[in-house]
PDB file of C-alpha atoms and ligand atoms in Angstrom:
ATOM      1  CA  MET A   1       0.194   0.102  -0.482  1.00 80.00           C
ATOM      2  CA  THR A   2       1.285   3.135  -1.033  1.00 87.00           C
ATOM      3  CA  ALA A   3       1.314   6.338   2.142  1.00 88.00           C
ATOM      4  CA  ASP A   4      -1.966   7.674  -0.389  1.00 91.00           C
ATOM      5  CA  THR A   5      -3.946   4.786  -0.118  1.00 94.00           C
ATOM      6  CA  ARG A   6      -2.615   4.575   3.113  1.00 96.00           C
ATOM      7  CA  GLN A   7      -3.759   8.064   4.260  1.00 95.00           C
ATOM      8  CA  ARG A   8      -6.783   7.182   3.016  1.00 97.00           C
ATOM      9  CA  ARG A   9      -7.941   4.567   4.663  1.00 97.00           C
ATOM     10  CA  LYS A  10      -7.847   5.350   7.730  1.00 98.00           C
ATOM     11  CA  LYS A  11      -9.453   8.753   6.098  1.00 98.00           C
ATOM     12  CA  ARG A  12     -12.317   5.488   5.701  1.00 98.00           C
ATOM     13  CA  LEU A  13     -11.339   3.488   9.156  1.00 98.00           C
ATOM     14  CA  ASP A  14     -12.286   6.950  11.141  1.00 98.00           C
ATOM     15  CA  ALA A  15     -15.028   7.196   9.896  1.00 98.00           C
ATOM     16  CA  GLN A  16     -16.306   3.458  10.140  1.00 98.00           C
ATOM     17  CA  ILE A  17     -14.970   3.488  13.482  1.00 98.00           C
ATOM     18  CA  LYS A  18     -17.785   7.028  14.801  1.00 98.00           C
ATOM     19  CA  ALA A  19     -19.863   5.361  12.274  1.00 98.00           C
ATOM     20  CA  CYS A  20     -19.634   1.962  14.606  1.00 98.00           C
ATOM     21  CA  ARG A  21     -22.918   0.533  16.099  1.00 98.00           C
ATOM     22  CA  LYS A  22     -21.734  -2.548  17.371  1.00 98.00           C
ATOM     23  CA  CYS A  23     -21.887  -2.906  20.904  1.00 98.00           C
ATOM     24  CA  VAL A  24     -25.414  -2.898  21.972  1.00 98.00           C
ATOM     25  CA  ARG A  25     -25.215  -4.506  24.898  1.00 94.00           C
ATOM     26  CA  PRO A  26     -24.953  -4.074  28.236  1.00 96.00           C
ATOM     27  CA  ASP A  27     -24.388  -0.265  27.538  1.00 97.00           C
ATOM     28  CA  ARG A  28     -24.810   1.084  24.409  1.00 98.00           C
ATOM     29  CA  LEU A  29     -21.377   2.204  23.513  1.00 98.00           C
ATOM     30  CA  ASN A  30     -20.396   4.949  20.681  1.00 98.00           C
ATOM     31  CA  VAL A  31     -22.845   7.650  22.297  1.00 98.00           C
ATOM     32  CA  PRO A  32     -21.733  11.074  21.171  1.00 98.00           C
ATOM     33  CA  GLY A  33     -20.513  12.643  24.056  1.00 97.00           C
ATOM     34  CA  VAL A  34     -21.097   9.273  26.570  1.00 98.00           C
ATOM     35  CA  THR A  35     -19.777   6.577  25.286  1.00 98.00           C
ATOM     36  CA  GLU A  36     -18.555   8.143  21.772  1.00 98.00           C
ATOM     37  CA  SER A  37     -15.412   6.757  20.264  1.00 98.00           C
ATOM     38  CA  ALA A  38     -12.194   7.943  19.058  1.00 98.00           C
ATOM     39  CA  PRO A  39     -10.380   6.191  17.112  1.00 98.00           C
ATOM     40  CA  GLY A  40      -6.539   6.035  16.873  1.00 98.00           C
ATOM     41  CA  PHE A  41      -4.034   8.495  16.933  1.00 98.00           C
ATOM     42  CA  GLY A  42      -0.507   9.695  15.886  1.00 98.00           C
ATOM     43  CA  SER A  43       1.277   9.059  13.036  1.00 98.00           C
ATOM     44  CA  ILE A  44       0.166   6.396  10.315  1.00 98.00           C
ATOM     45  CA  ASP A  45       4.021   6.006   9.461  1.00 97.00           C
ATOM     46  CA  SER A  46       5.357   5.321  12.909  1.00 98.00           C
ATOM     47  CA  PRO A  47       7.372   1.954  13.408  1.00 97.00           C
ATOM     48  CA  VAL A  48       5.617   2.258  17.906  1.00 98.00           C
ATOM     49  CA  ALA A  49       2.340   1.589  18.078  1.00 98.00           C
ATOM     50  CA  ILE A  50       0.631   1.159  21.364  1.00 98.00           C
ATOM     51  CA  VAL A  51      -2.658   0.037  22.377  1.00 98.00           C
ATOM     52  CA  GLY A  52      -4.247   0.466  25.539  1.00 98.00           C
ATOM     53  CA  GLU A  53      -7.497  -1.672  26.812  1.00 97.00           C
ATOM     54  CA  ALA A  54     -10.255   1.794  26.891  1.00 97.00           C
ATOM     55  CA  LEU A  55     -11.037   4.872  25.961  1.00 96.00           C
ATOM     56  CA  CYS A  56     -10.811   6.790  29.431  1.00 96.00           C
ATOM     57  CA  ARG A  57     -14.075   9.710  30.123  1.00 96.00           C
ATOM     58  CA  ALA A  58     -11.347  12.337  29.359  1.00 96.00           C
ATOM     59  CA  CYS A  59      -9.964  10.502  26.507  1.00 97.00           C
ATOM     60  CA  MET A  60     -13.579  10.261  25.297  1.00 97.00           C
ATOM     61  CA  ALA A  61     -13.811  14.253  25.225  1.00 97.00           C
ATOM     62  CA  LYS A  62      -9.958  14.982  23.818  1.00 97.00           C
ATOM     63  CA  GLN A  63     -10.503  12.357  21.466  1.00 97.00           C
ATOM     64  CA  GLU A  64      -7.227  11.268  21.992  1.00 98.00           C
ATOM     65  CA  PRO A  65      -6.369   8.203  23.581  1.00 98.00           C
ATOM     66  CA  PHE A  66      -4.207   8.242  26.655  1.00 98.00           C
ATOM     67  CA  TYR A  67      -5.117  12.248  27.809  1.00 97.00           C
ATOM     68  CA  GLY A  68      -4.086  12.836  31.164  1.00 94.00           C
ATOM     69  CA  GLY A  69      -4.500  10.562  34.322  1.00 93.00           C
ATOM     70  CA  SER A  70      -1.755   8.234  33.068  1.00 94.00           C
ATOM     71  CA  GLY A  71      -1.209   8.752  29.576  1.00 97.00           C
ATOM     72  CA  ARG A  72       1.612  12.011  31.984  1.00 97.00           C
ATOM     73  CA  VAL A  73       3.150   9.000  32.615  1.00 97.00           C
ATOM     74  CA  LEU A  74       3.990   8.131  28.824  1.00 98.00           C
ATOM     75  CA  ASP A  75       4.816  11.094  27.929  1.00 98.00           C
ATOM     76  CA  ARG A  76       6.909  11.306  30.329  1.00 98.00           C
ATOM     77  CA  CYS A  77       8.731   8.112  28.143  1.00 98.00           C
ATOM     78  CA  PHE A  78       7.813   9.980  25.272  1.00 98.00           C
ATOM     79  CA  GLN A  79      10.339  12.812  26.288  1.00 98.00           C
ATOM     80  CA  ARG A  80      12.886  10.481  27.518  1.00 98.00           C
ATOM     81  CA  ALA A  81      12.922   8.791  24.142  1.00 98.00           C
ATOM     82  CA  GLY A  82      13.166  12.358  22.666  1.00 98.00           C
ATOM     83  CA  VAL A  83       9.666  11.648  20.214  1.00 98.00           C
ATOM     84  CA  ASP A  84       6.603  13.553  20.501  1.00 98.00           C
ATOM     85  CA  LYS A  85       3.028  12.184  21.465  1.00 98.00           C
ATOM     86  CA  THR A  86       2.219  12.026  17.217  1.00 98.00           C
ATOM     87  CA  ASP A  87       5.023  11.089  16.375  1.00 98.00           C
ATOM     88  CA  LEU A  88       4.180   7.893  17.342  1.00 98.00           C
ATOM     89  CA  PHE A  89       0.492   5.623  16.339  1.00 98.00           C
ATOM     90  CA  ILE A  90      -1.318   5.749  19.948  1.00 98.00           C
ATOM     91  CA  THR A  91      -5.109   2.994  19.835  1.00 98.00           C
ATOM     92  CA  ASN A  92      -6.943   1.434  21.271  1.00 98.00           C
ATOM     93  CA  SER A  93      -8.467  -2.193  22.359  1.00 98.00           C
ATOM     94  CA  ILE A  94     -11.922  -1.057  22.172  1.00 98.00           C
ATOM     95  CA  HIS A  95     -11.830   2.188  20.850  1.00 98.00           C
ATOM     96  CA  CYS A  96     -15.394   3.878  22.816  1.00 98.00           C
ATOM     97  CA  HIS A  97     -15.405   5.028  25.811  1.00 98.00           C
ATOM     98  CA  PRO A  98     -17.786   2.762  28.281  1.00 98.00           C
ATOM     99  CA  PRO A  99     -19.800   4.220  31.047  1.00 97.00           C
ATOM    100  CA  GLY A 100     -17.407   4.805  34.525  1.00 95.00           C
ATOM    101  CA  ASP A 101     -14.645   3.418  33.273  1.00 94.00           C
ATOM    102  CA  ARG A 102     -14.600   0.079  33.674  1.00 96.00           C
ATOM    103  CA  ASP A 103     -12.840  -2.480  32.189  1.00 95.00           C
ATOM    104  CA  PRO A 104     -14.304  -3.849  28.577  1.00 96.00           C
ATOM    105  CA  TYR A 105     -16.395  -7.011  28.258  1.00 97.00           C
ATOM    106  CA  PRO A 106     -15.087  -9.439  25.567  1.00 96.00           C
ATOM    107  CA  HIS A 107     -17.883  -9.658  22.874  1.00 97.00           C
ATOM    108  CA  GLU A 108     -16.682  -5.603  23.182  1.00 98.00           C
ATOM    109  CA  VAL A 109     -13.004  -6.437  22.590  1.00 97.00           C
ATOM    110  CA  LYS A 110     -13.923  -8.872  19.988  1.00 97.00           C
ATOM    111  CA  ASN A 111     -15.959  -6.373  18.369  1.00 98.00           C
ATOM    112  CA  CYS A 112     -13.716  -4.467  18.162  1.00 98.00           C
ATOM    113  CA  ALA A 113     -10.915  -6.669  16.943  1.00 98.00           C
ATOM    114  CA  ASP A 114     -11.728  -5.646  13.443  1.00 98.00           C
ATOM    115  CA  TRP A 115     -11.163  -1.809  13.768  1.00 98.00           C
ATOM    116  CA  LEU A 116      -7.606  -3.014  15.742  1.00 98.00           C
ATOM    117  CA  ARG A 117      -6.791  -5.084  12.707  1.00 98.00           C
ATOM    118  CA  ALA A 118      -7.137  -3.134  10.092  1.00 98.00           C
ATOM    119  CA  GLU A 119      -5.570  -0.320  11.838  1.00 98.00           C
ATOM    120  CA  LEU A 120      -2.437  -1.919  12.702  1.00 98.00           C
ATOM    121  CA  ARG A 121      -1.951  -5.022  10.555  1.00 97.00           C
ATOM    122  CA  GLU A 122      -3.081  -2.468   6.674  1.00 96.00           C
ATOM    123  CA  ILE A 123      -2.583   1.158   7.495  1.00 97.00           C
ATOM    124  CA  VAL A 124      -0.043   1.374  10.011  1.00 97.00           C
ATOM    125  CA  GLN A 125       1.873  -1.716   9.935  1.00 96.00           C
ATOM    126  CA  PRO A 126       4.815  -1.174  13.808  1.00 97.00           C
ATOM    127  CA  ARG A 127       8.104  -2.729  13.890  1.00 96.00           C
ATOM    128  CA  LEU A 128       7.188  -2.183  17.438  1.00 98.00           C
ATOM    129  CA  VAL A 129       3.368  -2.951  19.017  1.00 98.00           C
ATOM    130  CA  ILE A 130       3.558  -1.642  22.515  1.00 98.00           C
ATOM    131  CA  GLY A 131       0.253  -2.891  25.287  1.00 98.00           C
ATOM    132  CA  VAL A 132      -0.731  -2.470  28.401  1.00 98.00           C
ATOM    133  CA  GLY A 133      -3.044  -3.483  30.310  1.00 95.00           C
ATOM    134  CA  LYS A 134      -5.104  -7.306  29.515  1.00 95.00           C
ATOM    135  CA  PHE A 135      -7.503  -6.993  27.761  1.00 95.00           C
ATOM    136  CA  ALA A 136      -4.679  -4.690  24.792  1.00 97.00           C
ATOM    137  CA  LYS A 137      -1.775  -7.933  25.675  1.00 97.00           C
ATOM    138  CA  ALA A 138      -5.011 -10.656  24.858  1.00 96.00           C
ATOM    139  CA  SER A 139      -6.237  -8.850  21.664  1.00 97.00           C
ATOM    140  CA  LEU A 140      -2.469  -8.270  20.534  1.00 98.00           C
ATOM    141  CA  LEU A 141      -1.134 -11.623  20.845  1.00 98.00           C
ATOM    142  CA  LEU A 142      -4.460 -12.712  18.450  1.00 97.00           C
ATOM    143  CA  LEU A 143      -3.529 -10.334  16.029  1.00 97.00           C
ATOM    144  CA  TYR A 144      -0.526 -11.105  15.814  1.00 97.00           C
ATOM    145  CA  PRO A 145       0.218 -14.841  16.883  1.00 96.00           C
ATOM    146  CA  ASP A 146       3.498 -14.917  14.227  1.00 94.00           C
ATOM    147  CA  ALA A 147       5.050 -11.958  16.651  1.00 96.00           C
ATOM    148  CA  ARG A 148       8.078 -12.050  18.375  1.00 96.00           C
ATOM    149  CA  GLU A 149       6.453 -11.555  22.067  1.00 97.00           C
ATOM    150  CA  LEU A 150       9.925  -9.039  23.879  1.00 97.00           C
ATOM    151  CA  ASN A 151      10.502  -9.210  27.887  1.00 97.00           C
ATOM    152  CA  TRP A 152       9.310  -7.042  30.432  1.00 98.00           C
ATOM    153  CA  PRO A 153      12.217  -4.569  31.293  1.00 97.00           C
ATOM    154  CA  PHE A 154      12.919  -4.215  28.379  1.00 97.00           C
ATOM    155  CA  ARG A 155      16.375  -5.029  26.572  1.00 95.00           C
ATOM    156  CA  VAL A 156      17.560  -4.514  23.376  1.00 93.00           C
ATOM    157  CA  PRO A 157      17.362  -8.247  21.479  1.00 91.00           C
ATOM    158  CA  ARG A 158      19.083  -9.562  19.873  1.00 88.00           C
ATOM    159  CA  LEU A 159      18.798  -9.706  16.222  1.00 83.00           C
ATOM    160  CA  ARG A 160      18.426 -13.288  14.688  1.00 83.00           C
ATOM    161  CA  ARG A 161      19.209 -14.210  11.566  1.00 82.00           C
ATOM    162  CA  LEU A 162      16.387 -15.799  10.211  1.00 81.00           C
ATOM    163  CA  ASP A 163      13.826 -14.013  11.421  1.00 83.00           C
ATOM    164  CA  PRO A 164      11.815 -11.951   9.220  1.00 85.00           C
ATOM    165  CA  PRO A 165      13.170  -8.397   8.396  1.00 80.00           C
ATOM    166  CA  ARG A 166       9.795  -7.269   8.283  1.00 87.00           C
ATOM    167  CA  LEU A 167       8.894  -8.826  12.025  1.00 94.00           C
ATOM    168  CA  THR A 168       7.085  -7.555  14.344  1.00 96.00           C
ATOM    169  CA  TYR A 169       7.946  -7.214  18.152  1.00 97.00           C
ATOM    170  CA  LEU A 170       5.643  -7.258  21.248  1.00 98.00           C
ATOM    171  CA  LEU A 171       6.108  -5.561  24.545  1.00 98.00           C
ATOM    172  CA  PHE A 172       3.751  -5.734  27.518  1.00 98.00           C
ATOM    173  CA  PRO A 173       4.677  -3.416  30.244  1.00 98.00           C
ATOM    174  CA  PRO A 174       2.931  -3.012  33.553  1.00 98.00           C
ATOM    175  CA  HIS A 175      -0.456  -0.205  32.650  1.00 97.00           C
ATOM    176  CA  PRO A 176       0.534   3.508  33.329  1.00 97.00           C
ATOM    177  CA  TYR A 177      -2.104   3.064  35.926  1.00 96.00           C
ATOM    178  CA  TYR A 178      -0.356   1.707  38.042  1.00 96.00           C
ATOM    179  CA  ILE A 179       2.363   2.838  37.481  1.00 97.00           C
ATOM    180  CA  MET A 180       1.087   6.694  38.032  1.00 95.00           C
ATOM    181  CA  THR A 181       0.354   5.255  41.884  1.00 94.00           C
ATOM    182  CA  ARG A 182       4.184   3.193  42.473  1.00 96.00           C
ATOM    183  CA  ALA A 183       6.999   4.474  44.789  1.00 97.00           C
ATOM    184  CA  ALA A 184       9.330   7.116  42.302  1.00 97.00           C
ATOM    185  CA  PRO A 185      12.084   4.692  42.010  1.00 97.00           C
ATOM    186  CA  ILE A 186       9.972   2.173  40.066  1.00 97.00           C
ATOM    187  CA  ARG A 187       8.042   4.863  38.036  1.00 97.00           C
ATOM    188  CA  GLU A 188      11.899   6.067  37.057  1.00 97.00           C
ATOM    189  CA  GLN A 189      12.354   3.606  36.136  1.00 98.00           C
ATOM    190  CA  TYR A 190       9.287   2.347  33.865  1.00 98.00           C
ATOM    191  CA  GLU A 191      10.310   5.389  31.790  1.00 98.00           C
ATOM    192  CA  ARG A 192      13.732   4.848  31.516  1.00 98.00           C
ATOM    193  CA  ARG A 193      12.831   1.282  30.127  1.00 98.00           C
ATOM    194  CA  LEU A 194      10.268   1.771  28.055  1.00 98.00           C
ATOM    195  CA  ALA A 195      11.738   4.686  26.614  1.00 98.00           C
ATOM    196  CA  ARG A 196      14.605   2.633  25.687  1.00 98.00           C
ATOM    197  CA  ALA A 197      12.388   0.310  24.099  1.00 98.00           C
ATOM    198  CA  ILE A 198      10.148   3.447  21.769  1.00 98.00           C
ATOM    199  CA  VAL A 199      14.150   4.828  20.794  1.00 98.00           C
ATOM    200  CA  TRP A 200      15.179   1.329  20.301  1.00 97.00           C
ATOM    201  CA  GLY A 201      11.068   0.352  17.913  1.00 97.00           C
ATOM    202  CA  PHE A 202      12.524   3.968  15.969  1.00 97.00           C
ATOM    203  CA  ALA A 203      16.099   3.252  15.355  1.00 94.00           C
ATOM    204  CA  THR A 204      15.344  -0.781  13.802  1.00 84.00           C
ATOM    205  CA  ALA A 205      12.356   0.035  11.892  1.00 69.00           C
ATOM    206  CA  PRO A 206      12.803  -1.049   7.831  1.00 66.00           C
ATOM    207  CA  THR A 207      11.878   1.212   5.659  1.00 51.00           C
ATOM    208  CA  GLY A 208       8.145   1.939   3.874  1.00 46.00           C
ATOM    209  CA  PRO A 209       5.238  -0.136   4.885  1.00 45.00           C
ATOM    210  CA  THR A 210       5.392  -4.193   5.037  1.00 44.00           C
ATOM    211  CA  GLU A 211       3.351  -5.033   3.097  1.00 42.00           C
TER     212      GLU A 211
HETATM  213  S1  SF4 B   1     -16.389  -1.080  21.097  1.00 82.30           S
HETATM  214 FE1  SF4 B   1     -14.885  -1.179  18.816  1.00 82.30          FE
HETATM  215  S2  SF4 B   1     -17.024  -2.282  18.756  1.00 82.30           S
HETATM  216 FE2  SF4 B   1     -18.250  -1.801  19.763  1.00 82.30          FE
HETATM  217  S3  SF4 B   1     -19.021   0.812  19.096  1.00 82.30           S
HETATM  218 FE3  SF4 B   1     -17.224   1.156  19.716  1.00 82.30          FE
HETATM  219  S4  SF4 B   1     -16.310   0.937  18.063  1.00 82.30           S
HETATM  220 FE4  SF4 B   1     -17.989  -0.161  17.507  1.00 82.30          FE
END
């Protein structure tokens, strides 16, 4: 897919996500201003994607995943890595805001999997996908049966000679919401390690889309 085609596909996909009405029970999702969706945010050329669980209320209002709250932990990681939030691609395993910031239900994660697949596998095609939270992890393991999972704490992996050049790497650090409540040295260590992973993802990315 050329850059233009991916851009057009993203625009179409964003409209499909905003119009999606797949989740109606027990809560009706994608009701504007109440349980509204936000499509993936940032650069579709990014070699690094971050996938969270669901859109929080503030994120819904801003139409930006990881806005404020635990997003501030990620903001500090981006700063350490020398990248802007808009340089990455950031999305969620479900694109809507569940009422009361509850956990997504399994059927909602399943319903939203096609949108996540289109964002990551068709359009962005990142080298490194960082999933935070158990729902993000479950979605990504299904989406990338062919990926190589890296251990957390992150260490620069040894690239194997027989690895395909376009191999996708998955990384599952703790959710920044959990880290937010930890002592300063733990937060500092988390931010340093995640920043290192982001730098590595940008540095080792092959150029151009993978398919
Ligand atoms: S969570 Fe996903 S599948 Fe469900 S209504 Fe929202 S956009 Fe559609």
